[in-house]
Amino acid sequence: MPLFDLPLAQLRGYASQVTPPDDFREFWDTTIAEARALPLDASFEPVENYLSVIDTFDVTFAGYGGAAIKGWLHLPANRAAGTRLPVVVQYVGYSGGRGLVNQDTKWAQAGYAHFIMDTRGQGYGGTLGETADPHASAGEVAHAGLMTRGIASREDYYYRRVYVDAFRAVEAVQSHPEIDPAQVVLAGVSQGGGIVVAVAGLAAGRLDGVVAALPDVPFLQDFPRAIDITPRGPYPEIAQFLARHRDRCEPVLDVLRYFDGVNLARWATAPALYSAAQMDDICPPSTVFASFNAYGSGTPDSSGTGAAKEIEVYRFNNHEGGQEHHWIRQLLFLRKILG
């Protein structure tokens, strides 16, 4: 894939034209308050993972609307009794789920607690999932896929539910007695990276303990530009929907403003390490830089403290990004923050 987006010098200064709706903070304050009004009901059941160096727990907690959300919690087997571990909360890519019990334990291998959230309604591609999306809007007219599920309203849009699930996932793992609730790291690739940005923004001023964010080639950023220029992947689902529903362009774009990572990134305060791939035609680098450049900048109603942030750019990579090379970069970043 040749370079198709802005040159790097322009990417570094690129600012999205996306703006938050007037009631943006009120919408999310109400959404989080409604979620917290329901019992979290977090449970951690030990399970056999066939690994001698990792202990795994099958996790269930109440997400959006009280729906049961699954996850895995992996802990190093050699952890010292009575100590509390920093935890990496991982969100997964589009179509994937939490996977098999021993499929991904890399953060626990590095000595951290490692929590993987299952994504509601996904797990049909990539990695296995076990969490349904029981919301009524799941049956509405939409393009194949998830990007337009419930898109008729901000209340029913699919990613409202996912972002709340992800926020509650942090609260769930913080409740475990072997987790240090003051040392939570958010991590994810693609859709997972977009969820990281959303939770980092939603946590600011609402949830203590998030100390770092690792959005890797994040999805769900700068929707208007992404819809216009992205040739493959989930973003074209929206364009294809609007090609059929020609009268719904402005209402759909207005709904998406509530879930655009650029708007949520402005609220964030935790230090962040982003990554972008310059040949990425699924999450174009300009959309990633739109989020990175907005991250921590704040809005009139928000926190945003000029959060410390770095971005690693992979010049010759498509959506795979830095992969194993970037994980080393992330490990070094966390050592500076967590010690």
Coordinates of C-alpha atoms in Angstrom, one line a residue:
M1 CA 0.0 0.0 0.0
P2 CA 1.6 3.4 -1.0
L3 CA 1.3 6.5 1.1
F4 CA -2.2 8.0 0.5
D5 CA -2.7 10.3 3.5
L6 CA -1.0 13.6 4.5
P7 CA 2.8 13.7 4.7
L8 CA 4.3 13.4 8.2
A9 CA 5.1 17.1 8.6
Q10 CA 1.4 17.9 8.0
L11 CA 0.2 15.0 10.2
R12 CA 2.0 16.5 13.2
G13 CA 0.0 19.6 12.9
Y14 CA -3.3 18.2 11.7
A15 CA -6.4 19.3 13.6
S16 CA -9.8 17.7 13.1
Q17 CA -12.8 19.9 12.4
V18 CA -14.9 17.7 14.8
T19 CA -16.4 19.6 17.7
P20 CA -18.3 18.3 20.7
P21 CA -22.0 18.8 20.9
D22 CA -23.2 21.5 23.3
D23 CA -24.5 18.8 25.7
F24 CA -21.5 16.5 25.3
R25 CA -20.5 16.5 29.0
E26 CA -24.1 16.3 30.2
F27 CA -24.7 13.3 27.9
W28 CA -21.7 11.4 29.3
D29 CA -22.3 12.4 32.9
T30 CA -25.8 11.1 32.7
T31 CA -24.7 7.9 30.8
I32 CA -22.0 7.1 33.4
A33 CA -24.3 7.9 36.3
E34 CA -27.0 5.6 35.0
A35 CA -24.5 2.8 34.6
R36 CA -23.2 3.3 38.1
A37 CA -26.7 3.2 39.6
L38 CA -26.7 -0.5 38.8
P39 CA -24.8 -3.1 40.8
L40 CA -21.3 -3.9 39.4
D41 CA -21.6 -7.6 40.4
A42 CA -18.0 -8.4 39.5
S43 CA -17.1 -12.0 39.9
F44 CA -13.7 -13.8 39.4
E45 CA -13.8 -17.6 39.1
P46 CA -10.5 -19.4 38.8
V47 CA -10.2 -21.5 35.7
E48 CA -7.7 -24.0 34.2
N49 CA -5.5 -22.4 31.6
Y50 CA -2.9 -25.2 31.2
L51 CA -0.1 -22.7 31.9
S52 CA 2.3 -23.1 34.8
V53 CA 3.3 -19.5 35.1
I54 CA -0.1 -17.7 34.8
D55 CA -3.2 -17.9 37.0
T56 CA -6.4 -17.0 35.1
F57 CA -9.9 -16.0 36.3
D58 CA -13.1 -16.0 34.3
V59 CA -14.6 -12.6 35.0
T60 CA -18.2 -11.4 34.7
F61 CA -19.4 -7.9 35.5
A62 CA -22.4 -5.7 34.8
G63 CA -21.9 -3.4 31.8
Y64 CA -24.3 -1.0 30.1
G65 CA -27.9 -1.6 31.1
G66 CA -26.7 -4.2 33.6
A67 CA -25.8 -6.7 30.8
A68 CA -23.3 -9.4 31.8
I69 CA -19.9 -8.7 30.2
K70 CA -17.2 -11.4 30.2
G71 CA -13.4 -11.1 30.5
W72 CA -10.2 -12.8 31.5
L73 CA -8.0 -11.8 34.4
H74 CA -4.4 -13.2 34.1
L75 CA -2.1 -12.9 37.1
P76 CA 1.6 -14.0 37.3
A77 CA 1.7 -17.3 39.3
N78 CA 4.8 -16.2 41.1
R79 CA 3.3 -13.0 42.5
A80 CA 4.1 -12.3 46.2
A81 CA 1.3 -13.0 48.7
G82 CA -0.4 -9.8 50.0
T83 CA 0.9 -7.5 47.2
R84 CA -1.2 -5.6 44.8
L85 CA -0.3 -5.5 41.1
P86 CA -0.6 -2.8 38.5
V87 CA -3.1 -3.9 35.9
V88 CA -3.2 -3.5 32.1
V89 CA -6.8 -3.4 30.9
Q90 CA -6.9 -4.6 27.3
Y91 CA -9.7 -3.9 24.8
V92 CA -9.7 -5.9 21.5
G93 CA -10.0 -5.2 17.8
Y94 CA -13.1 -5.0 15.7
S95 CA -14.9 -8.4 15.3
G96 CA -12.8 -10.0 18.0
G97 CA -13.5 -11.2 21.5
R98 CA -11.5 -12.1 24.6
G99 CA -10.2 -15.3 22.9
L100 CA -9.4 -18.6 24.5
V101 CA -8.3 -18.8 28.1
N102 CA -4.6 -18.9 27.3
Q103 CA -4.5 -17.1 24.0
D104 CA -3.1 -13.8 25.1
T105 CA -1.3 -13.5 28.4
K106 CA 1.6 -11.3 27.4
W107 CA 1.1 -8.5 30.0
A108 CA 1.0 -11.1 32.8
Q109 CA 4.2 -12.6 31.4
A110 CA 5.7 -9.1 31.8
G111 CA 4.7 -9.1 35.5
Y112 CA 1.5 -7.1 35.4
A113 CA -2.0 -8.2 36.0
H114 CA -3.7 -8.4 32.6
F115 CA -7.5 -8.0 32.1
I116 CA -9.0 -8.6 28.7
M117 CA -12.6 -7.4 28.2
D118 CA -14.9 -9.3 25.9
T119 CA -16.7 -6.9 23.4
R120 CA -20.4 -7.3 23.4
G121 CA -21.8 -8.6 20.1
Q122 CA -18.4 -9.4 18.7
G123 CA -16.1 -12.4 18.7
Y124 CA -17.2 -13.7 15.3
G125 CA -13.8 -13.0 13.7
G126 CA -10.2 -12.9 14.8
T127 CA -10.7 -14.1 18.4
L128 CA -13.6 -15.9 20.1
G129 CA -16.1 -13.9 22.1
E130 CA -18.8 -15.0 24.6
T131 CA -20.8 -11.7 25.3
A132 CA -24.0 -11.0 23.5
D133 CA -25.5 -7.5 22.8
P134 CA -29.0 -7.8 24.1
H135 CA -30.0 -4.2 23.4
A136 CA -33.2 -3.7 21.4
S137 CA -31.4 -1.6 18.8
A138 CA -29.3 -4.6 17.7
G139 CA -32.3 -5.6 15.5
E140 CA -32.7 -2.2 13.7
V141 CA -32.0 -1.6 10.0
A142 CA -28.2 -1.2 9.6
H143 CA -25.4 -2.0 7.3
A144 CA -23.8 -5.4 7.9
G145 CA -21.4 -5.0 10.8
L146 CA -21.6 -2.8 13.9
M147 CA -20.8 0.7 12.8
T148 CA -24.4 1.7 12.1
R149 CA -26.1 -0.4 14.8
G150 CA -28.5 1.9 16.7
I151 CA -27.2 4.9 14.8
A152 CA -30.6 6.6 14.7
S153 CA -30.0 8.1 18.1
R154 CA -27.1 8.8 20.5
E155 CA -29.0 6.9 23.2
D156 CA -29.1 3.7 21.2
Y157 CA -25.8 3.8 19.3
Y158 CA -23.8 0.7 19.7
Y159 CA -20.6 2.3 20.9
R160 CA -22.4 4.0 23.8
R161 CA -22.8 0.5 25.2
V162 CA -19.3 -0.5 24.4
Y163 CA -17.7 2.6 26.0
V164 CA -19.8 2.1 29.2
D165 CA -18.8 -1.6 29.3
A166 CA -15.2 -0.6 29.0
F167 CA -15.5 2.1 31.7
R168 CA -17.1 -0.5 34.0
A169 CA -14.4 -3.0 33.2
V170 CA -11.9 -0.7 34.9
E171 CA -14.1 -0.5 38.0
A172 CA -14.6 -4.3 38.0
V173 CA -10.9 -5.1 37.9
Q174 CA -10.1 -2.4 40.5
S175 CA -12.4 -4.4 42.9
H176 CA -10.2 -7.4 42.8
P177 CA -8.1 -7.7 46.0
E178 CA -4.8 -8.4 44.2
I179 CA -5.1 -5.4 41.9
D180 CA -3.7 -2.0 42.8
P181 CA -6.6 0.3 41.9
A182 CA -4.3 3.3 41.7
Q183 CA -2.2 1.8 38.9
V184 CA -4.5 1.0 35.9
V185 CA -3.1 1.1 32.3
L186 CA -5.4 1.1 29.3
A187 CA -4.2 -0.8 26.2
G188 CA -5.6 -1.8 22.8
V189 CA -5.1 -2.1 19.1
S190 CA -7.4 -0.6 16.4
Q191 CA -11.0 -0.7 17.9
G192 CA -9.3 -1.6 21.2
G193 CA -7.1 1.6 20.8
G194 CA -10.2 3.7 20.1
I195 CA -11.8 2.3 23.3
V196 CA -8.7 3.2 25.2
V197 CA -9.0 6.8 24.1
A198 CA -12.7 6.9 25.0
V199 CA -12.1 5.4 28.5
A200 CA -9.1 7.7 29.1
G201 CA -11.4 10.7 28.4
L202 CA -14.4 9.4 30.3
A203 CA -12.2 8.5 33.3
A204 CA -10.8 12.0 33.7
G205 CA -12.7 13.6 36.7
R206 CA -14.9 10.5 37.1
L207 CA -12.6 7.6 37.9
D208 CA -9.3 7.6 39.8
G209 CA -6.5 5.3 39.1
V210 CA -5.9 5.4 35.3
V211 CA -2.2 6.2 35.0
A212 CA -1.4 5.5 31.4
A213 CA -3.1 5.0 28.0
L214 CA -1.7 2.9 25.1
P215 CA -3.8 3.5 22.0
D216 CA -2.2 1.5 19.2
V217 CA -3.3 2.5 15.6
P218 CA -6.7 3.6 17.2
F219 CA -10.0 3.3 15.4
L220 CA -13.1 5.5 16.1
Q221 CA -11.2 8.7 15.6
D222 CA -12.2 11.7 13.4
F223 CA -15.3 10.1 11.9
P224 CA -15.9 12.6 9.1
R225 CA -12.5 12.4 7.6
A226 CA -12.3 8.6 8.2
I227 CA -15.6 8.1 6.3
D228 CA -14.4 10.2 3.4
I229 CA -10.9 8.7 2.8
T230 CA -10.8 5.2 4.2
P231 CA -11.0 2.5 1.5
R232 CA -11.4 -0.6 3.6
G233 CA -12.3 -1.9 7.0
P234 CA -15.2 -0.8 9.3
Y235 CA -15.4 2.9 8.4
P236 CA -16.8 2.2 4.9
E237 CA -19.8 0.5 6.6
I238 CA -21.0 4.0 7.5
A239 CA -20.4 5.4 4.0
Q240 CA -22.2 2.4 2.4
F241 CA -25.2 2.9 4.8
L242 CA -25.4 6.6 3.9
A243 CA -25.2 5.7 0.2
R244 CA -28.5 3.9 0.6
H245 CA -30.0 6.2 3.2
R246 CA -29.2 9.4 1.4
D247 CA -31.4 11.6 3.6
R248 CA -29.6 10.6 6.9
C249 CA -26.1 12.0 6.4
E250 CA -26.3 15.0 8.8
P251 CA -28.3 13.2 11.6
V252 CA -25.8 10.3 11.5
L253 CA -22.8 12.6 11.6
D254 CA -24.4 14.4 14.5
V255 CA -24.8 11.2 16.5
L256 CA -21.2 10.2 15.8
R257 CA -19.9 13.4 17.4
Y258 CA -20.8 12.0 20.8
F259 CA -18.6 9.0 20.2
D260 CA -15.7 10.5 18.2
G261 CA -12.4 9.8 19.9
V262 CA -11.2 13.2 19.1
N263 CA -13.8 14.8 21.3
L264 CA -13.2 12.3 24.1
A265 CA -9.4 12.6 23.8
R266 CA -9.6 16.2 24.8
W267 CA -10.8 15.3 28.3
A268 CA -8.0 12.8 29.0
T269 CA -5.3 13.5 31.6
A270 CA -3.3 10.2 31.8
P271 CA 0.0 10.0 30.0
A272 CA -0.4 8.4 26.6
L273 CA 1.7 6.5 24.1
Y274 CA 0.0 6.4 20.7
S275 CA 1.1 4.6 17.5
A276 CA 0.3 5.3 13.9
A277 CA 1.2 3.6 10.6
Q278 CA 1.7 5.8 7.6
M279 CA 0.4 3.2 5.1
D280 CA -2.6 2.3 7.2
D281 CA -5.7 2.3 5.0
I282 CA -8.1 1.0 7.8
C283 CA -7.2 3.6 10.5
P284 CA -5.6 6.4 8.4
P285 CA -2.7 8.2 10.1
S286 CA -4.5 11.6 9.9
T287 CA -7.3 10.2 12.0
V288 CA -4.9 8.9 14.5
F289 CA -3.0 12.2 14.6
A290 CA -6.3 14.1 15.0
S291 CA -6.8 12.2 18.2
F292 CA -3.2 12.5 19.4
N293 CA -3.1 16.2 18.7
A294 CA -6.3 16.7 20.6
Y295 CA -5.4 14.4 23.5
G296 CA -5.4 16.2 26.9
S297 CA -6.1 19.6 25.4
G298 CA -9.4 20.1 27.2
T299 CA -12.6 21.9 26.2
P300 CA -14.5 24.7 27.9
D301 CA -16.4 22.1 30.0
S302 CA -13.7 19.6 30.5
S303 CA -10.6 18.6 32.4
G304 CA -7.7 18.2 30.0
T305 CA -4.4 19.2 31.5
G306 CA -2.0 19.1 28.6
A307 CA -1.4 15.4 29.3
A308 CA 2.1 14.0 28.6
K309 CA 1.9 12.2 25.3
E310 CA 4.2 10.5 22.7
I311 CA 3.5 8.9 19.4
E312 CA 5.5 6.3 17.5
V313 CA 5.1 6.3 13.7
Y314 CA 5.7 3.2 11.6
R315 CA 6.6 4.6 8.2
F316 CA 6.2 1.5 6.0
N317 CA 3.4 -0.4 7.8
N318 CA -0.2 -0.8 7.1
H319 CA -2.8 -1.5 9.9
E320 CA -0.6 -4.1 11.5
G321 CA 1.5 -1.2 12.8
G322 CA 4.5 -1.8 15.0
Q323 CA 3.3 -5.2 16.5
E324 CA 6.1 -6.9 18.5
H325 CA 8.4 -3.9 18.1
H326 CA 5.8 -1.5 19.5
W327 CA 5.1 -3.8 22.5
I328 CA 8.8 -3.3 23.5
R329 CA 8.2 0.4 23.2
Q330 CA 5.1 0.1 25.4
L331 CA 7.0 -1.9 28.0
L332 CA 9.7 0.8 28.2
F333 CA 7.0 3.5 28.5
L334 CA 5.3 1.7 31.3
R335 CA 8.6 1.2 33.2
K336 CA 8.9 5.0 33.3
I337 CA 5.4 5.4 34.8
L338 CA 5.1 2.4 37.0
G339 CA 8.7 1.8 37.9

